[in-house]
């Protein structure tokens, strides 16, 4: 799912599926129509599944469908959901999804998707599961510009076309080239993973780079650094506050949204 138009098409597809299911007398065929898989349990995946899990009861009521006929499965190759969050909060996310009726399949690699099935490799065991709708939310790729010859010559290109930067978000070895958004690959001091590819980091990187470019044009040398480890720790504290909300709020997507807003405003 890439754009607003994609989201509208997906919504219309889901509505159409429930219309068809409401008219299908065969139980097996009806349950097949109402089987949904979301591939990817990162931020986008769990928000997508959270929205779907909330929408399903509304549609079941509208079309007089037994909710037990609906199957929702979240799939990811990683050992837990939302790997960019602290484990404790990620576990809360998983628990909430499960309470909403979602099955979670972790350590599950998608090896093939056909018209009516999804094939998974779960710790070496191959599964073929019937499915009518597969929503793909994984595999972030940088913009096409990173594949151009001039960009390919930049040092330290990483997986997915990301370009390694210094603390000012300049491409390694090129002080005249800045990198922003999902293209950025930077590991904060004391961290093991690079900054996650999510909108909050993209927005922050855009503002930071604009400020640094203006500073360079003025002839100044006081460039602004990307967030330090100390501020990153504050991010995690903010997320832990959001974790308390997850016990009381019904909207998983709203919880994640407010948690991320806390991150952005810290």
Coordinates of C-alpha atoms in Angstrom, one line a residue:
X1 CA 0.0 0.0 0.0
X2 CA 1.7 3.1 -1.2
X3 CA -0.9 5.9 -1.7
X4 CA -4.3 7.3 -0.8
X5 CA -5.7 5.6 -3.9
X6 CA -4.3 2.3 -2.8
X7 CA -6.0 2.7 0.6
X8 CA -9.4 3.5 -1.1
X9 CA -9.1 0.5 -3.4
X10 CA -8.3 -1.7 -0.4
X11 CA -11.3 -0.4 1.6
X12 CA -13.5 -1.0 -1.4
X13 CA -12.1 -4.5 -1.8
X14 CA -12.8 -5.4 1.8
X15 CA -16.3 -4.1 1.5
X16 CA -16.9 -6.1 -1.6
X17 CA -15.5 -9.2 0.0
X18 CA -18.1 -8.9 2.8
X19 CA -20.9 -8.4 0.3
X20 CA -19.9 -11.6 -1.5
X21 CA -19.5 -13.5 1.7
X22 CA -23.0 -12.5 2.9
X23 CA -24.4 -14.0 -0.3
X24 CA -22.3 -17.2 -0.1
X25 CA -24.3 -20.2 1.3
X26 CA -21.3 -22.6 1.4
X27 CA -19.5 -22.2 4.7
X28 CA -16.1 -23.2 3.4
X29 CA -16.2 -20.8 0.6
X30 CA -17.5 -18.0 2.9
X31 CA -14.7 -18.5 5.3
X32 CA -12.2 -18.5 2.4
X33 CA -13.5 -15.1 1.3
X34 CA -13.2 -13.8 4.8
X35 CA -9.5 -14.8 5.3
X36 CA -7.1 -11.9 5.5
X37 CA -3.3 -11.9 5.9
X38 CA -1.2 -8.9 6.6
X39 CA 2.5 -9.5 5.8
X40 CA 4.8 -7.4 7.9
X41 CA 4.4 -6.7 11.6
X42 CA 6.2 -3.4 11.7
X43 CA 4.4 -0.1 12.4
X44 CA 2.5 -0.1 9.1
X45 CA 1.6 -3.8 9.5
X46 CA 0.2 -3.6 13.0
X47 CA -1.6 -0.4 12.4
X48 CA -3.2 -1.9 9.2
X49 CA -4.2 -5.0 11.1
X50 CA -5.5 -3.0 14.1
X51 CA -7.7 -1.0 11.7
X52 CA -8.9 -4.1 10.0
X53 CA -9.7 -5.8 13.3
X54 CA -11.8 -2.9 14.4
X55 CA -13.6 -2.6 11.0
X56 CA -14.5 -6.3 10.8
X57 CA -17.1 -6.3 13.6
X58 CA -18.8 -3.3 11.9
X59 CA -19.0 -5.2 8.6
X60 CA -20.1 -8.4 10.3
X61 CA -23.0 -6.5 11.9
X62 CA -23.8 -4.7 8.7
X63 CA -24.0 -7.8 6.6
X64 CA -25.2 -10.3 9.2
X65 CA -22.0 -12.4 9.2
X66 CA -20.8 -14.6 12.0
X67 CA -17.5 -13.0 13.3
X68 CA -16.2 -16.6 13.8
X69 CA -16.2 -17.0 10.0
X70 CA -13.5 -14.2 9.7
X71 CA -9.8 -15.1 9.9
X72 CA -7.1 -12.4 10.4
X73 CA -3.5 -13.4 10.4
X74 CA -0.4 -11.1 11.0
X75 CA 2.8 -12.6 9.5
X76 CA 6.4 -11.5 10.0
X77 CA 9.8 -13.2 9.5
X78 CA 11.1 -11.5 12.7
X79 CA 10.8 -13.1 16.2
X80 CA 8.4 -10.4 17.5
X81 CA 6.2 -7.6 16.3
X82 CA 7.4 -4.0 15.8
X83 CA 11.1 -4.6 16.2
X84 CA 11.9 -0.9 16.4
X85 CA 10.0 -0.6 19.7
X86 CA 11.3 -1.8 23.1
X87 CA 10.4 -5.5 23.6
X88 CA 8.0 -4.8 26.5
X89 CA 5.9 -2.4 24.4
X90 CA 6.1 -4.7 21.3
X91 CA 4.6 -7.5 23.4
X92 CA 1.8 -5.3 24.5
X93 CA 1.0 -4.6 20.8
X94 CA 1.0 -8.3 20.1
X95 CA -1.2 -9.1 23.1
X96 CA -3.7 -6.4 22.0
X97 CA -3.9 -7.7 18.5
X98 CA -4.5 -11.2 19.8
X99 CA -7.3 -10.0 22.0
X100 CA -8.9 -8.4 18.9
X101 CA -9.0 -11.8 17.3
X102 CA -5.8 -11.7 15.2
X103 CA -3.5 -14.7 14.8
X104 CA 0.2 -13.9 15.0
X105 CA 2.7 -15.9 13.0
X106 CA 6.3 -14.9 13.8
X107 CA 9.5 -16.3 12.4
X108 CA 7.4 -16.9 9.3
X109 CA 8.9 -16.2 5.9
X110 CA 6.6 -15.7 2.9
X111 CA 8.0 -17.9 0.1
X112 CA 5.1 -17.6 -2.3
X113 CA 1.7 -15.9 -2.8
X114 CA -0.7 -17.4 -5.3
X115 CA -4.2 -16.4 -6.3
X116 CA -5.8 -18.5 -3.5
X117 CA -3.0 -19.3 -1.0
X118 CA 0.0 -18.0 0.9
X119 CA 3.1 -20.3 1.4
X120 CA 5.1 -19.8 4.6
X121 CA 8.4 -21.2 5.9
X122 CA 8.1 -21.3 9.7
X123 CA 11.4 -22.5 11.2
X124 CA 11.8 -24.9 8.2
X125 CA 8.2 -26.1 8.2
X126 CA 6.4 -25.2 5.0
X127 CA 2.7 -24.2 5.3
X128 CA 0.2 -23.6 2.5
X129 CA -2.7 -21.6 3.8
X130 CA -5.8 -20.7 1.8
X131 CA -6.3 -16.9 1.7
X132 CA -8.4 -14.5 -0.4
X133 CA -6.8 -11.2 0.6
X134 CA -3.1 -10.6 1.3
X135 CA -2.0 -7.1 2.3
X136 CA 1.7 -6.5 1.9
X137 CA 3.3 -3.9 4.3
X138 CA 6.9 -5.0 4.4
X139 CA 10.1 -4.4 2.4
X140 CA 10.8 -0.6 2.4
X141 CA 12.8 0.6 -0.6
X142 CA 14.4 4.0 -0.9
X143 CA 13.4 6.3 -3.7
X144 CA 14.4 5.4 -7.3
X145 CA 17.0 8.2 -7.3
X146 CA 19.3 6.1 -5.2
X147 CA 19.7 3.7 -8.1
X148 CA 21.1 6.3 -10.4
X149 CA 24.8 6.1 -11.4
X150 CA 25.8 9.3 -9.6
X151 CA 24.2 8.0 -6.3
X152 CA 25.6 4.5 -6.7
X153 CA 29.1 6.0 -6.5
X154 CA 28.4 7.2 -2.9
X155 CA 30.1 5.2 -0.3
X156 CA 28.4 2.8 2.1
X157 CA 25.2 2.1 0.4
X158 CA 23.1 -0.2 2.5
X159 CA 20.3 -2.7 2.1
X160 CA 17.2 -1.3 0.4
X161 CA 19.2 1.5 -1.2
X162 CA 19.8 3.4 2.0
X163 CA 22.8 5.6 2.1
X164 CA 25.0 5.8 5.2
X165 CA 25.4 9.3 6.7
X166 CA 27.3 11.1 9.3
X167 CA 25.7 12.7 12.3
X168 CA 24.7 15.7 10.3
X169 CA 23.0 13.5 7.7
X170 CA 25.7 14.1 5.0
X171 CA 26.5 11.1 2.8
X172 CA 29.7 9.4 4.1
X173 CA 32.6 11.0 2.2
X174 CA 30.5 13.8 0.6
X175 CA 30.0 16.9 2.7
X176 CA 28.0 18.4 -0.2
X177 CA 25.4 15.7 -0.3
X178 CA 22.6 15.4 2.3
X179 CA 20.3 12.4 2.7
X180 CA 16.8 12.5 4.2
X181 CA 13.8 10.3 4.8
X182 CA 13.9 6.5 4.2
X183 CA 17.1 7.0 2.2
X184 CA 19.0 7.7 5.5
X185 CA 21.1 5.0 7.2
X186 CA 22.5 6.3 10.5
X187 CA 23.1 4.4 13.7
X188 CA 23.0 6.5 16.9
X189 CA 25.9 6.1 19.3
X190 CA 25.3 3.1 21.6
X191 CA 22.5 1.7 19.4
X192 CA 22.7 -1.5 17.3
X193 CA 20.2 -0.6 14.6
X194 CA 19.8 2.4 12.3
X195 CA 17.1 4.9 12.8
X196 CA 13.8 3.2 11.7
X197 CA 12.2 4.2 8.4
X198 CA 9.1 5.9 9.7
X199 CA 7.4 9.2 9.0
X200 CA 8.5 10.9 12.3
X201 CA 12.2 10.3 11.5
X202 CA 11.7 11.4 7.9
X203 CA 10.1 14.7 9.0
X204 CA 12.8 15.4 11.5
X205 CA 15.5 14.7 9.0
X206 CA 14.0 17.1 6.5
X207 CA 14.0 19.9 8.9
X208 CA 17.4 19.2 10.2
X209 CA 18.9 19.1 6.7
X210 CA 17.2 22.3 5.7
X211 CA 18.7 24.0 8.7
X212 CA 22.2 22.6 7.9
X213 CA 22.0 23.7 4.3
X214 CA 21.0 27.2 5.3
X215 CA 23.9 27.3 7.8
X216 CA 26.3 26.3 5.1
X217 CA 25.0 28.9 2.7
X218 CA 25.6 31.5 5.3
X219 CA 29.2 30.3 5.7
X220 CA 28.6 29.0 9.2
X221 CA 30.0 25.8 10.7
X222 CA 27.5 25.1 13.5
X223 CA 25.7 22.2 11.9
X224 CA 22.9 20.5 13.8
X225 CA 23.4 16.8 14.7
X226 CA 20.8 14.1 14.4
X227 CA 19.3 13.0 17.8
X228 CA 21.8 11.9 20.4
X229 CA 21.6 8.7 22.5
X230 CA 20.3 10.7 25.4
X231 CA 17.3 12.0 23.5
X232 CA 16.8 8.5 22.1
X233 CA 16.4 7.3 25.7
X234 CA 13.8 10.0 26.2
X235 CA 12.0 8.6 23.2
X236 CA 11.8 5.2 24.9
X237 CA 10.5 6.8 28.1
X238 CA 7.7 8.4 26.1
X239 CA 6.8 5.1 24.5
X240 CA 6.6 3.4 27.8
X241 CA 4.0 6.1 28.8
X242 CA 2.1 5.2 25.7
X243 CA 2.3 1.5 26.8
X244 CA 0.0 2.4 29.8
X245 CA -2.6 3.7 27.3
X246 CA -2.6 0.4 25.5
X247 CA -4.3 -1.2 28.5
X248 CA -7.2 1.2 28.4
X249 CA -7.8 2.4 24.8
X250 CA -9.5 0.3 22.2
X251 CA -7.8 1.8 19.1
X252 CA -4.5 0.2 18.6
X253 CA -3.7 2.5 15.7
X254 CA -4.6 5.5 17.8
X255 CA -2.3 4.3 20.6
X256 CA 0.6 3.9 18.2
X257 CA -0.2 7.4 16.7
X258 CA -0.1 9.1 20.1
X259 CA 3.1 7.1 21.1
X260 CA 4.8 8.4 17.9
X261 CA 3.6 11.9 18.5
X262 CA 5.2 11.7 22.0
X263 CA 8.4 10.5 20.3
X264 CA 8.3 13.4 17.9
X265 CA 7.7 16.1 20.5
X266 CA 10.3 14.9 23.0

